[in-house]
PDB file of C-alpha atoms and ligand atoms in Angstrom:
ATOM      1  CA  UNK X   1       2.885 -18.556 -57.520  1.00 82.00           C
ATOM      2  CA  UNK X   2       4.080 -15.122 -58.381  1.00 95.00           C
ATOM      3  CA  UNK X   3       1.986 -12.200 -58.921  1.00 98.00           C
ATOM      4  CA  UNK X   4       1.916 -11.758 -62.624  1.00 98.00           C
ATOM      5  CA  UNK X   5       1.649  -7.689 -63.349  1.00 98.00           C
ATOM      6  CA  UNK X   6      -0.588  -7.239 -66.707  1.00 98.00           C
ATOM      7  CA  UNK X   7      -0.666  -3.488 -67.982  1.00 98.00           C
ATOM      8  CA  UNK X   8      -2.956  -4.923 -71.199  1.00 98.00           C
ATOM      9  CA  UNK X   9      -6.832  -5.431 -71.252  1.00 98.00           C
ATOM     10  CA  UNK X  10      -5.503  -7.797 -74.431  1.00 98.00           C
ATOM     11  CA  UNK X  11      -3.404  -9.715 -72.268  1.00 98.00           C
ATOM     12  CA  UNK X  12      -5.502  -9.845 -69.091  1.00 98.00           C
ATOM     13  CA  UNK X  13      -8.576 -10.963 -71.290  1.00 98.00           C
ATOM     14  CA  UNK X  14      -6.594 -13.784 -72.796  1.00 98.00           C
ATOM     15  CA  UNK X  15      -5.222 -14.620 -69.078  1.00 98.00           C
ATOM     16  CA  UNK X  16      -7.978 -14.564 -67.478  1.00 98.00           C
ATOM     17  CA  UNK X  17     -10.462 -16.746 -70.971  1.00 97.00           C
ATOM     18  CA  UNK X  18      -9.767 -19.977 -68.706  1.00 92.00           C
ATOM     19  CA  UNK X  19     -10.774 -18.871 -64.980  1.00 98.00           C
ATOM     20  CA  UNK X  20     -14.549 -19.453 -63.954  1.00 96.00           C
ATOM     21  CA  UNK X  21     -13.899 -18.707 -60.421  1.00 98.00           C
ATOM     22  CA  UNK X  22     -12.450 -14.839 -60.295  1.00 98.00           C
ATOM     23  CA  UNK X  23     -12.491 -12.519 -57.536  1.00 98.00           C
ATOM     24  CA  UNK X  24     -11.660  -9.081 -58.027  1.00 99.00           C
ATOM     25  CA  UNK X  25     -10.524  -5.900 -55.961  1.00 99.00           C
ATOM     26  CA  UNK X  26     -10.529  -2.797 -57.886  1.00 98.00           C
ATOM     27  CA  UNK X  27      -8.379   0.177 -56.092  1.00 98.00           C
ATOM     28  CA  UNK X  28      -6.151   2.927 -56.536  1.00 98.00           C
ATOM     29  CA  UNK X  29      -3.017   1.856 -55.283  1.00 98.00           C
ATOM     30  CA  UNK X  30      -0.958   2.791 -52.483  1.00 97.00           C
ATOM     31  CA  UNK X  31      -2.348  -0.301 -50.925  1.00 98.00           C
ATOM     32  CA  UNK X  32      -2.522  -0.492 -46.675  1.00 97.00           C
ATOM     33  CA  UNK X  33      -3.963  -2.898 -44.978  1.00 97.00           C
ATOM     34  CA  UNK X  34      -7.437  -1.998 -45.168  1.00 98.00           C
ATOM     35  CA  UNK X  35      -6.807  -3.052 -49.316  1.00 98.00           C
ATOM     36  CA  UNK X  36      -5.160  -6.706 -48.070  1.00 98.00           C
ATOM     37  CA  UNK X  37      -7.855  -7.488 -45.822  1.00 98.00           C
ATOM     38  CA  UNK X  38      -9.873  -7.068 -48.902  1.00 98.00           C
ATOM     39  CA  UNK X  39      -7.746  -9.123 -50.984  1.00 98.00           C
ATOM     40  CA  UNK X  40      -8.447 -11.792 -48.004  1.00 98.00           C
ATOM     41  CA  UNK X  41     -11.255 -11.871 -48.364  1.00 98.00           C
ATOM     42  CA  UNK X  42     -11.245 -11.974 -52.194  1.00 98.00           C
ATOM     43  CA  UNK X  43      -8.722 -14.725 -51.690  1.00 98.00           C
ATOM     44  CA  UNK X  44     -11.010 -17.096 -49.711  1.00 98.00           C
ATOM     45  CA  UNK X  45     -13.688 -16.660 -51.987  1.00 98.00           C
ATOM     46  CA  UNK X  46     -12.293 -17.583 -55.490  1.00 98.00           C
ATOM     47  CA  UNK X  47      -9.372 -19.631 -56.827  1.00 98.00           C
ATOM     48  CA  UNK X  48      -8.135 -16.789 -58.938  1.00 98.00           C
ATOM     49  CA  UNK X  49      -7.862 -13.387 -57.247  1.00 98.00           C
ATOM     50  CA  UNK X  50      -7.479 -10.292 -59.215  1.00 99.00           C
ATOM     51  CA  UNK X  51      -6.649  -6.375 -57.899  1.00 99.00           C
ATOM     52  CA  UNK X  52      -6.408  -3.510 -60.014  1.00 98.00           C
ATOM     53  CA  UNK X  53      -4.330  -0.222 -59.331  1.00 98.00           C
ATOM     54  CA  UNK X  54      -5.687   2.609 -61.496  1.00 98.00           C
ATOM     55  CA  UNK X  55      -5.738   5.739 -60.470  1.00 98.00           C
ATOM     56  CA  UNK X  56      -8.830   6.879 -62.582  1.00 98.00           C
ATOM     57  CA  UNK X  57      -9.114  10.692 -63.811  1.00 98.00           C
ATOM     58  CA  UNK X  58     -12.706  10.447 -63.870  1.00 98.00           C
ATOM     59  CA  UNK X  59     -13.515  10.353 -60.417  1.00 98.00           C
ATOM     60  CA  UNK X  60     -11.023  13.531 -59.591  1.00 97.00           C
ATOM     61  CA  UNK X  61     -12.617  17.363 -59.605  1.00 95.00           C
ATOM     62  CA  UNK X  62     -10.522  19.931 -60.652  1.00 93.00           C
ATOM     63  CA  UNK X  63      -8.980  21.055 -57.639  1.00 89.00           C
ATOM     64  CA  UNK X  64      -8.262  17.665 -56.592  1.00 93.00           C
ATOM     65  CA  UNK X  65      -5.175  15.477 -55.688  1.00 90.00           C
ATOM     66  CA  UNK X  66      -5.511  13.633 -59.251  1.00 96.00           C
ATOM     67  CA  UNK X  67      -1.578  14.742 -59.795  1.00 94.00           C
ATOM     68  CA  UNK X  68      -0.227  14.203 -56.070  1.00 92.00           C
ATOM     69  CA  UNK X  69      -1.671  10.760 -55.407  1.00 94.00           C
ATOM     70  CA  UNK X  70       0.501   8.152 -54.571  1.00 94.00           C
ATOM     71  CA  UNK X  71       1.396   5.946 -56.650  1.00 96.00           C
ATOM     72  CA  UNK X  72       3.606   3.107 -55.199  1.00 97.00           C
ATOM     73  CA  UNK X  73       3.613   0.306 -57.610  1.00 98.00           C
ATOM     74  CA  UNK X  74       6.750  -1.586 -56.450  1.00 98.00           C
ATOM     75  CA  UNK X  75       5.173  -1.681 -52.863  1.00 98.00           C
ATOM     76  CA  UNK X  76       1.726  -2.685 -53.712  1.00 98.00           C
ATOM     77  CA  UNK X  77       3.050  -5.286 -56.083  1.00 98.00           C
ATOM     78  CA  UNK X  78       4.980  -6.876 -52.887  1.00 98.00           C
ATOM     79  CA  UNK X  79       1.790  -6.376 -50.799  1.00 98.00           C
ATOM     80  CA  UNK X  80      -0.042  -8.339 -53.273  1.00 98.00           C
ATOM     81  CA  UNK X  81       1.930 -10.723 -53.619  1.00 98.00           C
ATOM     82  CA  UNK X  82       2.327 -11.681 -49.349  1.00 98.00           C
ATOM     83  CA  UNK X  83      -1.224 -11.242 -49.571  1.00 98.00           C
ATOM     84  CA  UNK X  84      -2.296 -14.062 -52.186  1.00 97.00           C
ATOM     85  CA  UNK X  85      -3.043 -12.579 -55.323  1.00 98.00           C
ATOM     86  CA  UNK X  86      -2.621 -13.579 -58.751  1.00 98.00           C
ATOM     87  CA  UNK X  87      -3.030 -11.106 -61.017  1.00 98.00           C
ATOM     88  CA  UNK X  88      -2.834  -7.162 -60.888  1.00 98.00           C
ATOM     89  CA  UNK X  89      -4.110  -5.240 -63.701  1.00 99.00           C
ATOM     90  CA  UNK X  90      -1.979  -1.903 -64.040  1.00 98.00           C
ATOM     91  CA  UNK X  91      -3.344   0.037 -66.960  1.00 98.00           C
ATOM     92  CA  UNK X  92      -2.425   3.079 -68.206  1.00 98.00           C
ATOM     93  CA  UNK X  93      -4.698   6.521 -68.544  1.00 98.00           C
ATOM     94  CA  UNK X  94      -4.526   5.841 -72.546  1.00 98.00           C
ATOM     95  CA  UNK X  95      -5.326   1.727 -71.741  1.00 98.00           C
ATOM     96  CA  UNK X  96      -8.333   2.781 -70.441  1.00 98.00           C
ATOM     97  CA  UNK X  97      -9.123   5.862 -72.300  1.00 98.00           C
ATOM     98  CA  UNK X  98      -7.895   5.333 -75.594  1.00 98.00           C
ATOM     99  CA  UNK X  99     -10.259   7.709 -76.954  1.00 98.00           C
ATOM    100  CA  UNK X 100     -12.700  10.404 -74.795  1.00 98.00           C
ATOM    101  CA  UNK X 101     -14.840   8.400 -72.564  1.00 98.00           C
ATOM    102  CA  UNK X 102     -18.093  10.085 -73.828  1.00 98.00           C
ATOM    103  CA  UNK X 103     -20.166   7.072 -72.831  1.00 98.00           C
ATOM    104  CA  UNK X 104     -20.927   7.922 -68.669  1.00 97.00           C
ATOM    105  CA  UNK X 105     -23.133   5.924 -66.130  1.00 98.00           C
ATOM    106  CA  UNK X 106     -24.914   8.536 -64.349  1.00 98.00           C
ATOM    107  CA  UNK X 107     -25.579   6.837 -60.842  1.00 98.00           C
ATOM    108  CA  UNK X 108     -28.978   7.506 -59.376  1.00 97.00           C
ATOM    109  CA  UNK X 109     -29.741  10.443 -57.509  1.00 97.00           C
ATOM    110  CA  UNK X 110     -28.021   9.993 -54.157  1.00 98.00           C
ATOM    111  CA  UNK X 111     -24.950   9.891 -55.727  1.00 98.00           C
ATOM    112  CA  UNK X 112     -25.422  13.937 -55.472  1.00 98.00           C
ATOM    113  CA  UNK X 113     -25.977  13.602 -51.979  1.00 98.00           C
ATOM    114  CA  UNK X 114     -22.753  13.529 -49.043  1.00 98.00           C
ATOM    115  CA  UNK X 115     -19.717  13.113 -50.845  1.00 98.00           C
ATOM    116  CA  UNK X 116     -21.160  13.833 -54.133  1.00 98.00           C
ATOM    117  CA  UNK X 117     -21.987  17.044 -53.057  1.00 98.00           C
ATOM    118  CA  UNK X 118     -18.505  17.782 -52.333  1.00 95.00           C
ATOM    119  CA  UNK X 119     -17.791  16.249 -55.349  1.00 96.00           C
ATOM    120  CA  UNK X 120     -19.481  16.915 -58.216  1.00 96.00           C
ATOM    121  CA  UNK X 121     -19.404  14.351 -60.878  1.00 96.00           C
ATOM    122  CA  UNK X 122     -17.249  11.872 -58.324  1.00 98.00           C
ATOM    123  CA  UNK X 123     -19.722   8.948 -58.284  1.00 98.00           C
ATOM    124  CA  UNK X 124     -20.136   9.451 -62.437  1.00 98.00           C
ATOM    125  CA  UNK X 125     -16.243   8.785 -62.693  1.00 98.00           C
ATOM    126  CA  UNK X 126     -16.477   5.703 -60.013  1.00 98.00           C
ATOM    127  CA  UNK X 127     -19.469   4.136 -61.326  1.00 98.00           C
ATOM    128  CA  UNK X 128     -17.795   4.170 -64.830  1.00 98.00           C
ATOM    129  CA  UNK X 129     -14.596   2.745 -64.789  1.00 98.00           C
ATOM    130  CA  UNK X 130     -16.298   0.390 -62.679  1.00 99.00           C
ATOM    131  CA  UNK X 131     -18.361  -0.594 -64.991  1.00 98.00           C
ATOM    132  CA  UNK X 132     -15.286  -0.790 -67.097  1.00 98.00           C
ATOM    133  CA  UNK X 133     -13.092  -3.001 -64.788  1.00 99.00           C
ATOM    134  CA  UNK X 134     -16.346  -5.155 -64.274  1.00 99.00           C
ATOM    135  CA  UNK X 135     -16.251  -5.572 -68.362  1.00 98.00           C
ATOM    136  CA  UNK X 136     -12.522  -6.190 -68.635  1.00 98.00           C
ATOM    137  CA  UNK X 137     -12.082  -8.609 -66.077  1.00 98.00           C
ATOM    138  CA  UNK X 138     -15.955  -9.963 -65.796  1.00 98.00           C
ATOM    139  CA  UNK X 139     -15.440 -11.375 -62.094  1.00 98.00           C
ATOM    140  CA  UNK X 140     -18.140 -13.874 -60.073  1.00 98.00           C
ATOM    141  CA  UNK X 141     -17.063 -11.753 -56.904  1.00 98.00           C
ATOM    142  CA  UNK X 142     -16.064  -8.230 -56.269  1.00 99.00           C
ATOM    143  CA  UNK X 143     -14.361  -6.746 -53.019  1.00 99.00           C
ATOM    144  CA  UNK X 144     -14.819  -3.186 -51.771  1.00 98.00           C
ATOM    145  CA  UNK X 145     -14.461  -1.813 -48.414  1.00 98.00           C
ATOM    146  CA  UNK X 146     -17.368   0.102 -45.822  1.00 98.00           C
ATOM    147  CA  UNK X 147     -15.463   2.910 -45.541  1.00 98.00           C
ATOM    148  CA  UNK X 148     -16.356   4.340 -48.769  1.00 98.00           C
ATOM    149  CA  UNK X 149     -19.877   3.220 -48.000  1.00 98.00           C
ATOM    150  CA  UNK X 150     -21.890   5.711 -50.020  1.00 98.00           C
ATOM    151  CA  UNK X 151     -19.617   4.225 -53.157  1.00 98.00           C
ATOM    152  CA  UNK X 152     -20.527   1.153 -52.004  1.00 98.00           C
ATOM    153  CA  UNK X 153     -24.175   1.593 -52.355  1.00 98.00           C
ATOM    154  CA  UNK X 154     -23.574   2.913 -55.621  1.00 98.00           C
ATOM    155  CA  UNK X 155     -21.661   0.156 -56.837  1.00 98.00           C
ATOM    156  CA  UNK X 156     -24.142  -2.129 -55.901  1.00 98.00           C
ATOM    157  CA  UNK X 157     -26.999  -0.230 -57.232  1.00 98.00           C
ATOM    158  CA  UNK X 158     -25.195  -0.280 -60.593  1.00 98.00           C
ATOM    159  CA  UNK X 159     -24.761  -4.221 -59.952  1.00 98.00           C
ATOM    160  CA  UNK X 160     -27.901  -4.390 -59.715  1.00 98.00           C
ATOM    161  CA  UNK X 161     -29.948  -2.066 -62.343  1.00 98.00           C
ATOM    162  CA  UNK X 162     -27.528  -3.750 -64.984  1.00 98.00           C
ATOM    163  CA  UNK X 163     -28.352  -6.603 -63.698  1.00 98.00           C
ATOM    164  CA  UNK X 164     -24.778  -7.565 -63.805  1.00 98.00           C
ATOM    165  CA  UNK X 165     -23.989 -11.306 -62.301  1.00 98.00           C
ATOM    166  CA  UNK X 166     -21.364 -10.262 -60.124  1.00 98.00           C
ATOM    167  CA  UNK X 167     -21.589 -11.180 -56.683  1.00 98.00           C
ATOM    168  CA  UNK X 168     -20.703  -7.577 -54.191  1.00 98.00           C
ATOM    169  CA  UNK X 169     -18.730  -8.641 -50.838  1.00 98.00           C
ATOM    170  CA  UNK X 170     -18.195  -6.041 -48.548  1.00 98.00           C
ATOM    171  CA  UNK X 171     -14.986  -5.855 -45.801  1.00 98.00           C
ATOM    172  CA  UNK X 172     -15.544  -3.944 -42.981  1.00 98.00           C
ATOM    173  CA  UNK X 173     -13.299  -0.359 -42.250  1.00 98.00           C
ATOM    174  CA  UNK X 174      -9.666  -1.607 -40.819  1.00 98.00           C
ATOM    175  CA  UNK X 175      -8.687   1.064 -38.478  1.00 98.00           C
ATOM    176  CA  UNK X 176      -5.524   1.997 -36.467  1.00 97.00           C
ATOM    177  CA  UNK X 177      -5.345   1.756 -32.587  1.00 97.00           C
ATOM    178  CA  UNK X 178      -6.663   5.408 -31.981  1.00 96.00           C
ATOM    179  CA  UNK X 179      -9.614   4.322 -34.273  1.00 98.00           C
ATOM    180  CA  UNK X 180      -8.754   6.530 -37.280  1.00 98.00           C
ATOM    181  CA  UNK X 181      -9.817   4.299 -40.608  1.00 98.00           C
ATOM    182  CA  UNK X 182      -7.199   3.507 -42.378  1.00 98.00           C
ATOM    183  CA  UNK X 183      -6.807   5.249 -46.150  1.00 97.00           C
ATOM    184  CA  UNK X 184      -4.492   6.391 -48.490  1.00 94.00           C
ATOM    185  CA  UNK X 185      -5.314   9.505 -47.909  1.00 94.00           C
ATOM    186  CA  UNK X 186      -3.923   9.547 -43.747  1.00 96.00           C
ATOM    187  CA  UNK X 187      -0.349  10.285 -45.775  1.00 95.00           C
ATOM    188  CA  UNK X 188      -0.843  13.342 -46.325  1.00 95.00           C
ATOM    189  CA  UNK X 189      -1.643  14.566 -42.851  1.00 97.00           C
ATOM    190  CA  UNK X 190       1.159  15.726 -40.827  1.00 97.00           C
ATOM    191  CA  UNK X 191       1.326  14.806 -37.170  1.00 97.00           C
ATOM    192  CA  UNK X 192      -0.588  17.430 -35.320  1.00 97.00           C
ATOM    193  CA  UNK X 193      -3.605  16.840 -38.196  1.00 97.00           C
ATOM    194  CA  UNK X 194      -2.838  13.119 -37.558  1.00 97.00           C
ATOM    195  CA  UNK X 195      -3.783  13.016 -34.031  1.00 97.00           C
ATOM    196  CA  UNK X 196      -6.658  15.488 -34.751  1.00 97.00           C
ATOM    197  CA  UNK X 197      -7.834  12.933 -36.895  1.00 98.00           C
ATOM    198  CA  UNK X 198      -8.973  10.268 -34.675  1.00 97.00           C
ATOM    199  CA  UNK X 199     -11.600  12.843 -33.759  1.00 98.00           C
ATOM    200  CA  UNK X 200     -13.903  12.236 -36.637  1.00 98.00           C
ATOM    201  CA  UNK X 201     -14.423   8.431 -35.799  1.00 98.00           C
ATOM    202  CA  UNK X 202     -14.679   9.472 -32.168  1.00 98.00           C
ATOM    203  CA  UNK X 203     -17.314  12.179 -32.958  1.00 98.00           C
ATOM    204  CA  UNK X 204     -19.562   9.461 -34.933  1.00 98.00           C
ATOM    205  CA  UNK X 205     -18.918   7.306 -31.929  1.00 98.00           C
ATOM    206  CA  UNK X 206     -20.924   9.618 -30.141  1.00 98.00           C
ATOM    207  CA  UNK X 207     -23.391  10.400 -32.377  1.00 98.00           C
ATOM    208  CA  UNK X 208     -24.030   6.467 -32.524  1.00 98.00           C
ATOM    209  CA  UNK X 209     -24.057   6.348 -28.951  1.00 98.00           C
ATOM    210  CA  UNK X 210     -26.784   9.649 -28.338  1.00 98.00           C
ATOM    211  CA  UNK X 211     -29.252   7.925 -30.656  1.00 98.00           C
ATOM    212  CA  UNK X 212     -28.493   4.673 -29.208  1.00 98.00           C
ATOM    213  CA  UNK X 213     -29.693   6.349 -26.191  1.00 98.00           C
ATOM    214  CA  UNK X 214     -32.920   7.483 -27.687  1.00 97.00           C
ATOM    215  CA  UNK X 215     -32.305  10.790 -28.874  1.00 97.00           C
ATOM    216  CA  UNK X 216     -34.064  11.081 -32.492  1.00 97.00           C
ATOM    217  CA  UNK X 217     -33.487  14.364 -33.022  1.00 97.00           C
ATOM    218  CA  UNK X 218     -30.957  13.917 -36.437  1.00 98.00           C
ATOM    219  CA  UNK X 219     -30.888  17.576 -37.767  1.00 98.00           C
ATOM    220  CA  UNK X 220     -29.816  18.815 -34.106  1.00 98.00           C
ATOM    221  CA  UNK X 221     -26.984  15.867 -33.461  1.00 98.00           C
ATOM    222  CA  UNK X 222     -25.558  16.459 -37.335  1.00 98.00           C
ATOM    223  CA  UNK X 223     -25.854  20.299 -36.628  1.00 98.00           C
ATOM    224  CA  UNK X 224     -23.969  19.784 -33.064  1.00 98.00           C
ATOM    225  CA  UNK X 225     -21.600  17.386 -33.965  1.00 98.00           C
ATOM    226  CA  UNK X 226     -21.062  19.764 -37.272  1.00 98.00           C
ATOM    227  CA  UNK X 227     -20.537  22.610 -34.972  1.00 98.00           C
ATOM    228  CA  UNK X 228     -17.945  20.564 -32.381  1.00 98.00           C
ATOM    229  CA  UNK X 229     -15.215  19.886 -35.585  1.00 98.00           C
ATOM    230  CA  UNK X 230     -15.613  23.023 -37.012  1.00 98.00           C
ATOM    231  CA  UNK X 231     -14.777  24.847 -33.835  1.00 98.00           C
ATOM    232  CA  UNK X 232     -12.033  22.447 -33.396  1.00 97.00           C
ATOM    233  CA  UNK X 233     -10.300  23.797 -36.842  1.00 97.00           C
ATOM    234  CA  UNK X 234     -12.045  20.768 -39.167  1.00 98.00           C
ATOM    235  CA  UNK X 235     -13.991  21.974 -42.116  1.00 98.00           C
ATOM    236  CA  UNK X 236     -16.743  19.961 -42.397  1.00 98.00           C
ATOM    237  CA  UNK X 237     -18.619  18.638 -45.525  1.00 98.00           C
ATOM    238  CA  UNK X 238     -21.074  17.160 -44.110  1.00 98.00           C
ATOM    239  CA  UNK X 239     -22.125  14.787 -40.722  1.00 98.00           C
ATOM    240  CA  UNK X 240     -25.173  12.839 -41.668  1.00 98.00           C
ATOM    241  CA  UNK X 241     -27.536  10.093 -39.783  1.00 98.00           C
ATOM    242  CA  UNK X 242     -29.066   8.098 -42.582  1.00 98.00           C
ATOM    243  CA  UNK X 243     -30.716   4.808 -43.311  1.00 98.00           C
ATOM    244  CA  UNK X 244     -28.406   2.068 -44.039  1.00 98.00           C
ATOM    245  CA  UNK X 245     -30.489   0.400 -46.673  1.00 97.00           C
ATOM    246  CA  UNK X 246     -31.325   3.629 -48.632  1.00 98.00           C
ATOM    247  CA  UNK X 247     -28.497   6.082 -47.626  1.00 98.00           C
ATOM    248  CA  UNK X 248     -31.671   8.555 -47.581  1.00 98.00           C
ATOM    249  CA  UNK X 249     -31.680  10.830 -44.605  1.00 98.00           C
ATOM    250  CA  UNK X 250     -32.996   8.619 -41.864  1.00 98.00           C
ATOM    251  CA  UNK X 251     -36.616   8.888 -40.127  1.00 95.00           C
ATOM    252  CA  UNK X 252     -37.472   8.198 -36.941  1.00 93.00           C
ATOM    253  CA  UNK X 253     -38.994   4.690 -37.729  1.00 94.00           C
ATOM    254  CA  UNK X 254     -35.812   2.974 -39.808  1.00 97.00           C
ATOM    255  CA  UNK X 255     -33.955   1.001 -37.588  1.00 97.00           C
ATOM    256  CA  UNK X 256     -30.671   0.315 -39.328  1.00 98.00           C
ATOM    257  CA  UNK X 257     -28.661   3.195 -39.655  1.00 98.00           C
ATOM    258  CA  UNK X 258     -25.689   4.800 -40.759  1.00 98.00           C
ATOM    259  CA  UNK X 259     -23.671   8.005 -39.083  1.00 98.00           C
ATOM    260  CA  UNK X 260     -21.422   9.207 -41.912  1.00 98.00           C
ATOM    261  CA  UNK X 261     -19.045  12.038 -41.686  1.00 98.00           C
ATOM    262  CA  UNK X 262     -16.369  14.019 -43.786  1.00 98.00           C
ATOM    263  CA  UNK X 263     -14.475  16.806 -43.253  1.00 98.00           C
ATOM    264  CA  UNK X 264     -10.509  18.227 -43.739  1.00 97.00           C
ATOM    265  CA  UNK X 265      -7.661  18.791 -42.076  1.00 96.00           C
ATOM    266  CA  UNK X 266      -6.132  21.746 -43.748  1.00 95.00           C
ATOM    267  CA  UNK X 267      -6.265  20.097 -47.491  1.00 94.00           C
ATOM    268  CA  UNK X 268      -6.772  16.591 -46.883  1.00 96.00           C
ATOM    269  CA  UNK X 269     -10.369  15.197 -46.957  1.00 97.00           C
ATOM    270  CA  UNK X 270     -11.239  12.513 -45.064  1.00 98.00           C
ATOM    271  CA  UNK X 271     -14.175   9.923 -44.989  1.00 98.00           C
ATOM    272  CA  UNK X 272     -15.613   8.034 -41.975  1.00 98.00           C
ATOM    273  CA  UNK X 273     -18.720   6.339 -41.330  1.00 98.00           C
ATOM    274  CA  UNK X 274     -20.450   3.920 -38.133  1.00 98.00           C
ATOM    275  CA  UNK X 275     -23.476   1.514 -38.960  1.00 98.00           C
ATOM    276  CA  UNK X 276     -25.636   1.138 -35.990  1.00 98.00           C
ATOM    277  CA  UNK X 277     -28.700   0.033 -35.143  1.00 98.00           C
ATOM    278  CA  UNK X 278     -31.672   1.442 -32.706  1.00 97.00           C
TER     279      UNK X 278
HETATM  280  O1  LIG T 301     -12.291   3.015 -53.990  1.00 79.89           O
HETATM  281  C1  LIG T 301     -11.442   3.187 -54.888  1.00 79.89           C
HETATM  282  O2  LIG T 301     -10.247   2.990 -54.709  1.00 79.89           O
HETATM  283  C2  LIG T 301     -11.899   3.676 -56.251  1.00 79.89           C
HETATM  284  O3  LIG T 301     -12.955   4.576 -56.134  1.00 79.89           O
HETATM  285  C3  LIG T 301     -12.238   2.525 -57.226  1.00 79.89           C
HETATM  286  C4  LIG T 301     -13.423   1.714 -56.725  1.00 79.89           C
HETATM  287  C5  LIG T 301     -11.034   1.627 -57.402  1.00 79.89           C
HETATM  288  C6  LIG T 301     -12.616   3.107 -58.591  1.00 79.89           C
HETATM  289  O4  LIG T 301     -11.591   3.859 -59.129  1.00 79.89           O
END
């Protein structure tokens, strides 16, 4: 069947009245193949599979790429389409925000922490047109990828203080040959930053690997490895050993962890992270 495109949350409601069984992948476009192996997986799990492109002001600072990010609709549609879905819902800035969007989920703490640090009021924006999309299109499943793991563990925080019965499936970070993750995001980097790029997976390879080997000593690998990209021209947010199951900055005794990293090339931020365990 063909994709069906549905700018409306009038028409998508009605659309959708009938379907019991609806998976959904939320995104912002400029789809790659980290997105389709999401839709996949969406795909084997329901019998109707929805995505959403919106790129959302809310979760863009100032001084961010809200105005520069790609938008590639006639691509993404195509992508969608080879990959199985059945529905993407393409709203508009005043679709979702007809009025000022006073109403805010304000995600617990952590959401301050790593990226939201960087970030200020990132996870807020996130968590709430989440929350939106979850109301608009009230899926059993939702899709969303490891390598934004910290929104991740937001998302399914909010699943789960809302108590929200909406079922959180997670696909693993799809990564070119060199190991850099895959993201909207790698467009911007020319190729000299491209190549330097690989470095940050590499780096948390290591980092896995030292406290694989017994070393415990997190502030001195995230100060080292910190140290290594800077020198090496990155500028580093943060590089951070934490527990898996509480993103809190991990102790000695948890065994499932998580080595997270960002850091730019000249003005393009990029996100990695490794979950290990010791
Ligand atoms: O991960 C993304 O693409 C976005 O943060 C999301 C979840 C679609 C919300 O805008």
């Amino acid at each position: 069947m063909a994709l069906q495109v549905i700018p409306q949350i009038a028409n998508l409601r009605a659309r959708l009245a009938q379907e019991d069984s609806i998976a959904f992948v939320p995104t912002m476009g400029n789809l790659h193949a980290g997105h389709i192996h999401l839709v996949e997986l969406a795909r084997q799990r329901a019998e109707c599979v929805v995505a959403s492109i919106f790129v959302n002001p809310l979760q863009f600072g100032a001084n961010e790429d809200l105005a520069n990010y790609p938008r590639t609709l006639a691509e993404d549609c195509e992508k969608l389409q080879a990959a199985g879905a059945d529905i993407v819902f393409t709203p508009s800035v005043e679709e979702m925000y007809p009025t000022e969007q006073t109403m805010r989920i304000t995600p617990p703490p952590i959401a301050n922490e790593l990226c939201g640090a960087a970030r200020p009021g990132h996870f807020d924006g996130v968590a709430t047109v989440v929350m939106k999309l979850f109301s608009i299109v009230q899926p059993q499943i939702a899709v969303f990828g490891k390598k934004d793991f910290q929104q991740l563990f937001i998302i399914r925080e909010l699943v789960r203080q809302f108590n929200l019965p909406i079922e959180i499936v997670a696909g693993e970070t799809q990564r070119e040959h060199s190991g850099l993750a895959l993201s909207s995001r790698n467009g911007y980097l020319n190729d000299g930053q491209k190549l330097e790029a690989q470095r940050l997976y590499r780096t948390l390879k290591l980092i896995v690997d030292n406290v694989q080997k017994g070393n415990r000593d997190y502030a001195a690998i995230e100060a080292q490895s910190s140290q290594y990209l800077t020198q090496l021209g990155w500028i580093v947010d943060y590089v951070s050993i934490r527990s898996a199951a509480t993103l809190m900055p991990a102790s000695p005794d948890d065994r499932d962890l998580v080595a997270l990293a960002a850091a730019r090339q000249g003005s393009t931020r990029l996100i990695d992270n490794i979950e290990f365990s010791v």
